[in-house]
mmCIF file with all atom_site columns, C-alpha atoms in Angstrom:
data_model
loop_
_atom_site.group_PDB
_atom_site.id
_atom_site.type_symbol
_atom_site.label_atom_id
_atom_site.label_alt_id
_atom_site.label_comp_id
_atom_site.label_asym_id
_atom_site.label_entity_id
_atom_site.label_seq_id
_atom_site.pdbx_PDB_ins_code
_atom_site.Cartn_x
_atom_site.Cartn_y
_atom_site.Cartn_z
_atom_site.occupancy
_atom_site.B_iso_or_equiv
_atom_site.pdbx_formal_charge
_atom_site.auth_seq_id
_atom_site.auth_comp_id
_atom_site.auth_asym_id
_atom_site.auth_atom_id
_atom_site.pdbx_PDB_model_num
ATOM 1   C CA . MET K 1 1   ? -164.536 136.656 189.749 1.00 67.00 ? 127 MET K CA 1
ATOM 2   C CA . ALA K 1 2   ? -161.346 137.148 191.735 1.00 79.00 ? 128 ALA K CA 1
ATOM 3   C CA . VAL K 1 3   ? -160.111 134.353 193.973 1.00 82.00 ? 129 VAL K CA 1
ATOM 4   C CA . SER K 1 4   ? -157.297 134.119 196.523 1.00 81.00 ? 130 SER K CA 1
ATOM 5   C CA . PRO K 1 5   ? -155.166 131.158 197.604 1.00 84.00 ? 131 PRO K CA 1
ATOM 6   C CA . PRO K 1 6   ? -154.922 130.013 201.222 1.00 81.00 ? 132 PRO K CA 1
ATOM 7   C CA . VAL K 1 7   ? -152.316 131.258 203.685 1.00 78.00 ? 133 VAL K CA 1
ATOM 8   C CA . CYS K 1 8   ? -148.786 129.833 203.419 1.00 92.00 ? 134 CYS K CA 1
ATOM 9   C CA . ASP K 1 9   ? -148.409 126.274 204.725 1.00 95.00 ? 135 ASP K CA 1
ATOM 10  C CA . PHE K 1 10  ? -144.874 126.733 206.069 1.00 96.00 ? 136 PHE K CA 1
ATOM 11  C CA . GLY K 1 11  ? -142.622 123.719 205.468 1.00 96.00 ? 137 GLY K CA 1
ATOM 12  C CA . TRP K 1 12  ? -144.842 122.094 202.811 1.00 97.00 ? 138 TRP K CA 1
ATOM 13  C CA . LYS K 1 13  ? -142.580 120.310 200.316 1.00 97.00 ? 139 LYS K CA 1
ATOM 14  C CA . ALA K 1 14  ? -142.617 121.224 196.642 1.00 92.00 ? 140 ALA K CA 1
ATOM 15  C CA . PRO K 1 15  ? -143.941 118.387 194.446 1.00 95.00 ? 141 PRO K CA 1
ATOM 16  C CA . ASP K 1 16  ? -141.670 117.386 191.577 1.00 97.00 ? 142 ASP K CA 1
ATOM 17  C CA . PHE K 1 17  ? -142.738 117.716 187.945 1.00 98.00 ? 143 PHE K CA 1
ATOM 18  C CA . ARG K 1 18  ? -141.521 117.273 184.366 1.00 98.00 ? 144 ARG K CA 1
ATOM 19  C CA . LEU K 1 19  ? -142.981 119.831 181.999 1.00 98.00 ? 145 LEU K CA 1
ATOM 20  C CA . GLY K 1 20  ? -142.230 121.111 178.529 1.00 98.00 ? 146 GLY K CA 1
ATOM 21  C CA . ALA K 1 21  ? -141.255 124.749 178.189 1.00 98.00 ? 147 ALA K CA 1
ATOM 22  C CA . THR K 1 22  ? -141.588 127.422 175.553 1.00 98.00 ? 148 THR K CA 1
ATOM 23  C CA . ASP K 1 23  ? -137.834 127.133 174.870 1.00 98.00 ? 149 ASP K CA 1
ATOM 24  C CA . GLY K 1 24  ? -138.273 123.515 173.701 1.00 98.00 ? 150 GLY K CA 1
ATOM 25  C CA . ASN K 1 25  ? -136.712 121.940 176.787 1.00 98.00 ? 151 ASN K CA 1
ATOM 26  C CA . ILE K 1 26  ? -138.265 119.758 179.482 1.00 98.00 ? 152 ILE K CA 1
ATOM 27  C CA . TYR K 1 27  ? -137.728 120.846 183.077 1.00 98.00 ? 153 TYR K CA 1
ATOM 28  C CA . SER K 1 28  ? -138.103 119.135 186.440 1.00 98.00 ? 154 SER K CA 1
ATOM 29  C CA . LEU K 1 29  ? -138.261 120.880 189.786 1.00 98.00 ? 155 LEU K CA 1
ATOM 30  C CA . ASN K 1 30  ? -134.612 119.932 190.291 1.00 97.00 ? 156 ASN K CA 1
ATOM 31  C CA . ASP K 1 31  ? -133.689 121.763 187.071 1.00 98.00 ? 157 ASP K CA 1
ATOM 32  C CA . ILE K 1 32  ? -135.414 124.924 188.329 1.00 98.00 ? 158 ILE K CA 1
ATOM 33  C CA . GLN K 1 33  ? -134.166 124.998 191.926 1.00 98.00 ? 159 GLN K CA 1
ATOM 34  C CA . GLY K 1 34  ? -131.641 127.656 192.822 1.00 98.00 ? 160 GLY K CA 1
ATOM 35  C CA . PRO K 1 35  ? -128.943 127.364 195.486 1.00 98.00 ? 161 PRO K CA 1
ATOM 36  C CA . LYS K 1 36  ? -130.851 129.759 197.774 1.00 98.00 ? 162 LYS K CA 1
ATOM 37  C CA . GLY K 1 37  ? -134.452 128.849 196.947 1.00 98.00 ? 163 GLY K CA 1
ATOM 38  C CA . THR K 1 38  ? -137.059 128.468 194.251 1.00 98.00 ? 164 THR K CA 1
ATOM 39  C CA . LEU K 1 39  ? -139.998 130.517 193.023 1.00 98.00 ? 165 LEU K CA 1
ATOM 40  C CA . ILE K 1 40  ? -142.780 128.736 191.138 1.00 98.00 ? 166 ILE K CA 1
ATOM 41  C CA . MET K 1 41  ? -145.427 131.023 189.650 1.00 98.00 ? 167 MET K CA 1
ATOM 42  C CA . PHE K 1 42  ? -148.737 129.944 188.154 1.00 98.00 ? 168 PHE K CA 1
ATOM 43  C CA . ILE K 1 43  ? -149.578 132.514 185.497 1.00 98.00 ? 169 ILE K CA 1
ATOM 44  C CA . CYS K 1 44  ? -151.303 132.625 182.126 1.00 97.00 ? 170 CYS K CA 1
ATOM 45  C CA . ASN K 1 45  ? -151.443 134.784 179.015 1.00 96.00 ? 171 ASN K CA 1
ATOM 46  C CA . HIS K 1 46  ? -154.906 136.304 179.292 1.00 95.00 ? 172 HIS K CA 1
ATOM 47  C CA . CYS K 1 47  ? -155.595 137.060 182.960 1.00 95.00 ? 173 CYS K CA 1
ATOM 48  C CA . PRO K 1 48  ? -155.885 140.821 183.589 1.00 96.00 ? 174 PRO K CA 1
ATOM 49  C CA . TYR K 1 49  ? -154.339 140.365 187.055 1.00 96.00 ? 175 TYR K CA 1
ATOM 50  C CA . VAL K 1 50  ? -151.220 138.806 185.498 1.00 97.00 ? 176 VAL K CA 1
ATOM 51  C CA . LEU K 1 51  ? -151.067 141.216 182.579 1.00 96.00 ? 177 LEU K CA 1
ATOM 52  C CA . SER K 1 52  ? -151.266 144.254 184.858 1.00 95.00 ? 178 SER K CA 1
ATOM 53  C CA . ILE K 1 53  ? -148.098 143.175 186.729 1.00 96.00 ? 179 ILE K CA 1
ATOM 54  C CA . LEU K 1 54  ? -146.222 141.116 184.141 1.00 97.00 ? 180 LEU K CA 1
ATOM 55  C CA . ASP K 1 55  ? -143.425 143.672 183.761 1.00 97.00 ? 181 ASP K CA 1
ATOM 56  C CA . ARG K 1 56  ? -143.009 143.720 187.563 1.00 97.00 ? 182 ARG K CA 1
ATOM 57  C CA . ILE K 1 57  ? -142.972 139.912 187.673 1.00 98.00 ? 183 ILE K CA 1
ATOM 58  C CA . LEU K 1 58  ? -140.221 139.902 185.053 1.00 98.00 ? 184 LEU K CA 1
ATOM 59  C CA . ARG K 1 59  ? -138.240 142.609 186.899 1.00 98.00 ? 185 ARG K CA 1
ATOM 60  C CA . ASP K 1 60  ? -138.428 140.773 190.223 1.00 98.00 ? 186 ASP K CA 1
ATOM 61  C CA . ALA K 1 61  ? -137.747 137.340 188.709 1.00 98.00 ? 187 ALA K CA 1
ATOM 62  C CA . GLU K 1 62  ? -134.548 138.617 187.122 1.00 98.00 ? 188 GLU K CA 1
ATOM 63  C CA . ALA K 1 63  ? -133.408 140.183 190.404 1.00 98.00 ? 189 ALA K CA 1
ATOM 64  C CA . LEU K 1 64  ? -134.228 137.012 192.337 1.00 98.00 ? 190 LEU K CA 1
ATOM 65  C CA . GLN K 1 65  ? -132.331 134.850 189.848 1.00 98.00 ? 191 GLN K CA 1
ATOM 66  C CA . ALA K 1 66  ? -129.294 137.093 190.376 1.00 98.00 ? 192 ALA K CA 1
ATOM 67  C CA . ALA K 1 67  ? -129.695 136.449 194.129 1.00 98.00 ? 193 ALA K CA 1
ATOM 68  C CA . GLY K 1 68  ? -129.581 132.643 193.692 1.00 98.00 ? 194 GLY K CA 1
ATOM 69  C CA . ILE K 1 69  ? -133.320 131.919 193.502 1.00 98.00 ? 195 ILE K CA 1
ATOM 70  C CA . GLY K 1 70  ? -134.433 129.554 190.738 1.00 98.00 ? 196 GLY K CA 1
ATOM 71  C CA . VAL K 1 71  ? -137.568 130.752 188.942 1.00 98.00 ? 197 VAL K CA 1
ATOM 72  C CA . ALA K 1 72  ? -140.167 129.165 186.655 1.00 98.00 ? 198 ALA K CA 1
ATOM 73  C CA . ALA K 1 73  ? -143.686 130.034 185.551 1.00 98.00 ? 199 ALA K CA 1
ATOM 74  C CA . ILE K 1 74  ? -146.367 127.446 184.791 1.00 98.00 ? 200 ILE K CA 1
ATOM 75  C CA . CYS K 1 75  ? -149.511 127.853 182.711 1.00 98.00 ? 201 CYS K CA 1
ATOM 76  C CA . SER K 1 76  ? -152.124 125.256 183.658 1.00 98.00 ? 202 SER K CA 1
ATOM 77  C CA . ASN K 1 77  ? -155.252 126.758 182.122 1.00 97.00 ? 203 ASN K CA 1
ATOM 78  C CA . ASP K 1 78  ? -157.504 124.757 179.813 1.00 97.00 ? 204 ASP K CA 1
ATOM 79  C CA . ALA K 1 79  ? -156.257 125.888 176.389 1.00 96.00 ? 205 ALA K CA 1
ATOM 80  C CA . GLN K 1 80  ? -159.249 124.318 174.638 1.00 96.00 ? 206 GLN K CA 1
ATOM 81  C CA . SER K 1 81  ? -161.650 126.689 176.376 1.00 95.00 ? 207 SER K CA 1
ATOM 82  C CA . TYR K 1 82  ? -159.121 129.539 176.638 1.00 96.00 ? 208 TYR K CA 1
ATOM 83  C CA . PRO K 1 83  ? -157.069 129.480 173.406 1.00 96.00 ? 209 PRO K CA 1
ATOM 84  C CA . GLU K 1 84  ? -155.144 132.611 174.462 1.00 96.00 ? 210 GLU K CA 1
ATOM 85  C CA . ASP K 1 85  ? -153.425 130.325 176.977 1.00 97.00 ? 211 ASP K CA 1
ATOM 86  C CA . GLY K 1 86  ? -152.400 127.788 174.344 1.00 97.00 ? 212 GLY K CA 1
ATOM 87  C CA . PHE K 1 87  ? -148.790 126.747 173.949 1.00 98.00 ? 213 PHE K CA 1
ATOM 88  C CA . MET K 1 88  ? -148.047 128.821 170.829 1.00 98.00 ? 214 MET K CA 1
ATOM 89  C CA . ASN K 1 89  ? -149.279 131.946 172.616 1.00 97.00 ? 215 ASN K CA 1
ATOM 90  C CA . MET K 1 90  ? -147.094 131.004 175.586 1.00 98.00 ? 216 MET K CA 1
ATOM 91  C CA . VAL K 1 91  ? -144.122 130.832 173.210 1.00 98.00 ? 217 VAL K CA 1
ATOM 92  C CA . ARG K 1 92  ? -145.047 134.203 171.717 1.00 98.00 ? 218 ARG K CA 1
ATOM 93  C CA . ILE K 1 93  ? -145.388 136.038 175.033 1.00 97.00 ? 219 ILE K CA 1
ATOM 94  C CA . ALA K 1 94  ? -142.210 134.471 176.475 1.00 98.00 ? 220 ALA K CA 1
ATOM 95  C CA . ARG K 1 95  ? -140.259 135.661 173.416 1.00 98.00 ? 221 ARG K CA 1
ATOM 96  C CA . GLU K 1 96  ? -141.871 139.101 173.194 1.00 97.00 ? 222 GLU K CA 1
ATOM 97  C CA . LYS K 1 97  ? -141.357 139.801 176.888 1.00 97.00 ? 223 LYS K CA 1
ATOM 98  C CA . ARG K 1 98  ? -137.962 138.026 177.001 1.00 98.00 ? 224 ARG K CA 1
ATOM 99  C CA . PHE K 1 99  ? -138.717 135.791 179.976 1.00 98.00 ? 225 PHE K CA 1
ATOM 100 C CA . SER K 1 100 ? -135.489 135.095 181.889 1.00 98.00 ? 226 SER K CA 1
ATOM 101 C CA . PHE K 1 101 ? -136.971 131.859 183.272 1.00 98.00 ? 227 PHE K CA 1
ATOM 102 C CA . PRO K 1 102 ? -138.659 128.767 181.817 1.00 98.00 ? 228 PRO K CA 1
ATOM 103 C CA . TYR K 1 103 ? -142.359 129.131 180.981 1.00 98.00 ? 229 TYR K CA 1
ATOM 104 C CA . LEU K 1 104 ? -143.820 125.650 181.429 1.00 98.00 ? 230 LEU K CA 1
ATOM 105 C CA . CYS K 1 105 ? -146.986 124.121 180.008 1.00 98.00 ? 231 CYS K CA 1
ATOM 106 C CA . ASP K 1 106 ? -149.062 121.980 182.388 1.00 98.00 ? 232 ASP K CA 1
ATOM 107 C CA . ASP K 1 107 ? -151.593 120.768 179.814 1.00 96.00 ? 233 ASP K CA 1
ATOM 108 C CA . THR K 1 108 ? -152.746 117.832 181.983 1.00 97.00 ? 234 THR K CA 1
ATOM 109 C CA . GLN K 1 109 ? -153.211 120.193 184.956 1.00 98.00 ? 235 GLN K CA 1
ATOM 110 C CA . GLU K 1 110 ? -151.580 117.566 187.198 1.00 98.00 ? 236 GLU K CA 1
ATOM 111 C CA . VAL K 1 111 ? -148.965 119.998 188.489 1.00 98.00 ? 237 VAL K CA 1
ATOM 112 C CA . ALA K 1 112 ? -151.534 122.682 189.308 1.00 98.00 ? 238 ALA K CA 1
ATOM 113 C CA . ARG K 1 113 ? -153.515 120.058 191.253 1.00 97.00 ? 239 ARG K CA 1
ATOM 114 C CA . ALA K 1 114 ? -150.383 118.818 193.074 1.00 98.00 ? 240 ALA K CA 1
ATOM 115 C CA . TYR K 1 115 ? -149.577 122.383 194.130 1.00 97.00 ? 241 TYR K CA 1
ATOM 116 C CA . ASP K 1 116 ? -153.234 123.157 194.867 1.00 96.00 ? 242 ASP K CA 1
ATOM 117 C CA . ALA K 1 117 ? -152.908 126.229 192.649 1.00 96.00 ? 243 ALA K CA 1
ATOM 118 C CA . ILE K 1 118 ? -155.966 128.437 192.906 1.00 95.00 ? 244 ILE K CA 1
ATOM 119 C CA . CYS K 1 119 ? -155.467 131.492 190.719 1.00 95.00 ? 245 CYS K CA 1
ATOM 120 C CA . THR K 1 120 ? -153.283 133.370 188.295 1.00 97.00 ? 246 THR K CA 1
ATOM 121 C CA . PRO K 1 121 ? -151.006 134.687 189.584 1.00 97.00 ? 247 PRO K CA 1
ATOM 122 C CA . ASP K 1 122 ? -150.273 132.233 192.397 1.00 97.00 ? 248 ASP K CA 1
ATOM 123 C CA . PHE K 1 123 ? -146.733 132.438 193.849 1.00 98.00 ? 249 PHE K CA 1
ATOM 124 C CA . TYR K 1 124 ? -144.908 129.651 195.711 1.00 98.00 ? 250 TYR K CA 1
ATOM 125 C CA . GLY K 1 125 ? -141.600 130.586 197.347 1.00 98.00 ? 251 GLY K CA 1
ATOM 126 C CA . PHE K 1 126 ? -139.460 127.715 198.629 1.00 98.00 ? 252 PHE K CA 1
ATOM 127 C CA . ASN K 1 127 ? -136.231 127.773 200.612 1.00 98.00 ? 253 ASN K CA 1
ATOM 128 C CA . ALA K 1 128 ? -133.104 125.845 199.610 1.00 98.00 ? 254 ALA K CA 1
ATOM 129 C CA . LYS K 1 129 ? -134.529 122.722 201.321 1.00 97.00 ? 255 LYS K CA 1
ATOM 130 C CA . GLY K 1 130 ? -137.643 122.848 199.118 1.00 97.00 ? 256 GLY K CA 1
ATOM 131 C CA . GLU K 1 131 ? -139.900 123.962 201.977 1.00 98.00 ? 257 GLU K CA 1
ATOM 132 C CA . LEU K 1 132 ? -142.663 126.474 201.285 1.00 98.00 ? 258 LEU K CA 1
ATOM 133 C CA . GLN K 1 133 ? -141.959 129.829 202.901 1.00 98.00 ? 259 GLN K CA 1
ATOM 134 C CA . TYR K 1 134 ? -144.048 132.277 200.867 1.00 98.00 ? 260 TYR K CA 1
ATOM 135 C CA . ARG K 1 135 ? -147.481 132.126 199.264 1.00 97.00 ? 261 ARG K CA 1
ATOM 136 C CA . GLY K 1 136 ? -148.354 135.766 199.066 1.00 94.00 ? 262 GLY K CA 1
ATOM 137 C CA . ARG K 1 137 ? -148.816 138.448 196.486 1.00 96.00 ? 263 ARG K CA 1
ATOM 138 C CA . LEU K 1 138 ? -146.310 140.250 194.279 1.00 96.00 ? 264 LEU K CA 1
ATOM 139 C CA . ASP K 1 139 ? -147.304 143.652 195.638 1.00 96.00 ? 265 ASP K CA 1
ATOM 140 C CA . ALA K 1 140 ? -150.437 145.707 196.339 1.00 93.00 ? 266 ALA K CA 1
ATOM 141 C CA . SER K 1 141 ? -151.565 145.469 192.706 1.00 92.00 ? 267 SER K CA 1
ATOM 142 C CA . ALA K 1 142 ? -154.891 143.900 191.813 1.00 87.00 ? 268 ALA K CA 1
ATOM 143 C CA . ARG K 1 143 ? -156.738 143.900 188.501 1.00 89.00 ? 269 ARG K CA 1
ATOM 144 C CA . GLN K 1 144 ? -154.810 147.084 187.703 1.00 90.00 ? 270 GLN K CA 1
ATOM 145 C CA . ALA K 1 145 ? -151.189 147.666 188.611 1.00 90.00 ? 271 ALA K CA 1
ATOM 146 C CA . GLY K 1 146 ? -150.662 149.396 191.928 1.00 89.00 ? 272 GLY K CA 1
ATOM 147 C CA . PRO K 1 147 ? -148.470 152.455 192.349 1.00 90.00 ? 273 PRO K CA 1
ATOM 148 C CA . GLU K 1 148 ? -144.985 152.329 190.816 1.00 89.00 ? 274 GLU K CA 1
ATOM 149 C CA . ASP K 1 149 ? -143.461 152.648 194.279 1.00 89.00 ? 275 ASP K CA 1
ATOM 150 C CA . ALA K 1 150 ? -145.546 149.787 195.756 1.00 92.00 ? 276 ALA K CA 1
ATOM 151 C CA . ARG K 1 151 ? -143.666 147.655 198.254 1.00 94.00 ? 277 ARG K CA 1
ATOM 152 C CA . ARG K 1 152 ? -142.129 144.643 196.467 1.00 97.00 ? 278 ARG K CA 1
ATOM 153 C CA . GLU K 1 153 ? -143.556 142.023 198.842 1.00 97.00 ? 279 GLU K CA 1
ATOM 154 C CA . LEU K 1 154 ? -142.636 138.903 196.851 1.00 98.00 ? 280 LEU K CA 1
ATOM 155 C CA . TYR K 1 155 ? -139.127 140.144 196.133 1.00 98.00 ? 281 TYR K CA 1
ATOM 156 C CA . GLU K 1 156 ? -138.509 141.138 199.772 1.00 98.00 ? 282 GLU K CA 1
ATOM 157 C CA . ALA K 1 157 ? -139.894 137.822 201.049 1.00 98.00 ? 283 ALA K CA 1
ATOM 158 C CA . MET K 1 158 ? -137.741 135.765 198.696 1.00 98.00 ? 284 MET K CA 1
ATOM 159 C CA . ILE K 1 159 ? -134.599 137.732 199.571 1.00 98.00 ? 285 ILE K CA 1
ATOM 160 C CA . GLN K 1 160 ? -135.392 136.990 203.231 1.00 98.00 ? 286 GLN K CA 1
ATOM 161 C CA . VAL K 1 161 ? -135.829 133.304 202.326 1.00 98.00 ? 287 VAL K CA 1
ATOM 162 C CA . ALA K 1 162 ? -132.488 133.329 200.478 1.00 98.00 ? 288 ALA K CA 1
ATOM 163 C CA . GLU K 1 163 ? -130.720 134.896 203.468 1.00 98.00 ? 289 GLU K CA 1
ATOM 164 C CA . THR K 1 164 ? -132.405 133.073 206.372 1.00 98.00 ? 290 THR K CA 1
ATOM 165 C CA . GLY K 1 165 ? -134.248 130.058 204.947 1.00 98.00 ? 291 GLY K CA 1
ATOM 166 C CA . GLU K 1 166 ? -137.503 131.420 206.386 1.00 98.00 ? 292 GLU K CA 1
ATOM 167 C CA . GLY K 1 167 ? -140.225 133.603 204.940 1.00 97.00 ? 293 GLY K CA 1
ATOM 168 C CA . PRO K 1 168 ? -142.126 136.388 206.664 1.00 97.00 ? 294 PRO K CA 1
ATOM 169 C CA . ARG K 1 169 ? -144.834 135.175 209.016 1.00 95.00 ? 295 ARG K CA 1
ATOM 170 C CA . GLU K 1 170 ? -147.273 137.820 207.830 1.00 94.00 ? 296 GLU K CA 1
ATOM 171 C CA . GLN K 1 171 ? -148.245 137.493 204.180 1.00 96.00 ? 297 GLN K CA 1
ATOM 172 C CA . ILE K 1 172 ? -151.098 138.839 202.100 1.00 94.00 ? 298 ILE K CA 1
ATOM 173 C CA . ALA K 1 173 ? -152.544 136.301 199.671 1.00 93.00 ? 299 ALA K CA 1
ATOM 174 C CA . SER K 1 174 ? -152.321 136.860 195.948 1.00 94.00 ? 300 SER K CA 1
ATOM 175 C CA . MET K 1 175 ? -155.504 137.605 194.032 1.00 93.00 ? 301 MET K CA 1
ATOM 176 C CA . GLY K 1 176 ? -156.396 136.744 190.473 1.00 94.00 ? 302 GLY K CA 1
ATOM 177 C CA . CYS K 1 177 ? -158.522 134.826 188.034 1.00 95.00 ? 303 CYS K CA 1
ATOM 178 C CA . SER K 1 178 ? -159.265 131.227 188.944 1.00 96.00 ? 304 SER K CA 1
ATOM 179 C CA . ILE K 1 179 ? -157.322 128.447 187.238 1.00 97.00 ? 305 ILE K CA 1
ATOM 180 C CA . LYS K 1 180 ? -159.390 127.453 184.191 1.00 97.00 ? 306 LYS K CA 1
ATOM 181 C CA . TRP K 1 181 ? -159.956 123.746 184.892 1.00 97.00 ? 307 TRP K CA 1
ATOM 182 C CA . LYS K 1 182 ? -160.857 121.247 182.207 1.00 95.00 ? 308 LYS K CA 1
ATOM 183 C CA . ASP K 1 183 ? -164.260 119.599 182.469 1.00 85.00 ? 309 ASP K CA 1
ATOM 184 C CA . ALA K 1 184 ? -164.033 116.307 184.347 1.00 62.00 ? 310 ALA K CA 1
#
């Protein structure tokens, strides 16, 4: 069942974290932040919503990094119940797809809870001060990729954030599979 995150809470401060990545390094929020902003994406390896747009995510992440936006992706799904989202599969997909950003493993799910992540994909765009300015979708895609010429909503919003420090006031929430939480 598809779920959507809430509307952007403008000015909300990004919680810090320390997570291991598929490249063998450990990253904090400070390590990820770019001079003009930061994009944190909650994704996973098996979600059809993520898989349908993964090439677009990679395209836009690379362009945003070139514009001074720091980028990282986090997988928080329960790998016991969803082995496709296990760390070794994260390593495999990051290598195969040549991620230009760290792909972080949140195996305790503490970071997903701190961010109140709802689904995969779930995008958090912060300005240079670490204030949330975008929590919308990548583009008009859903379970299947939208048209090739779909408006690049995330990219455009983050370029606006890089240039002005503020995101667009009108945003359409992302949609995807729910985060796969561990049993309590």
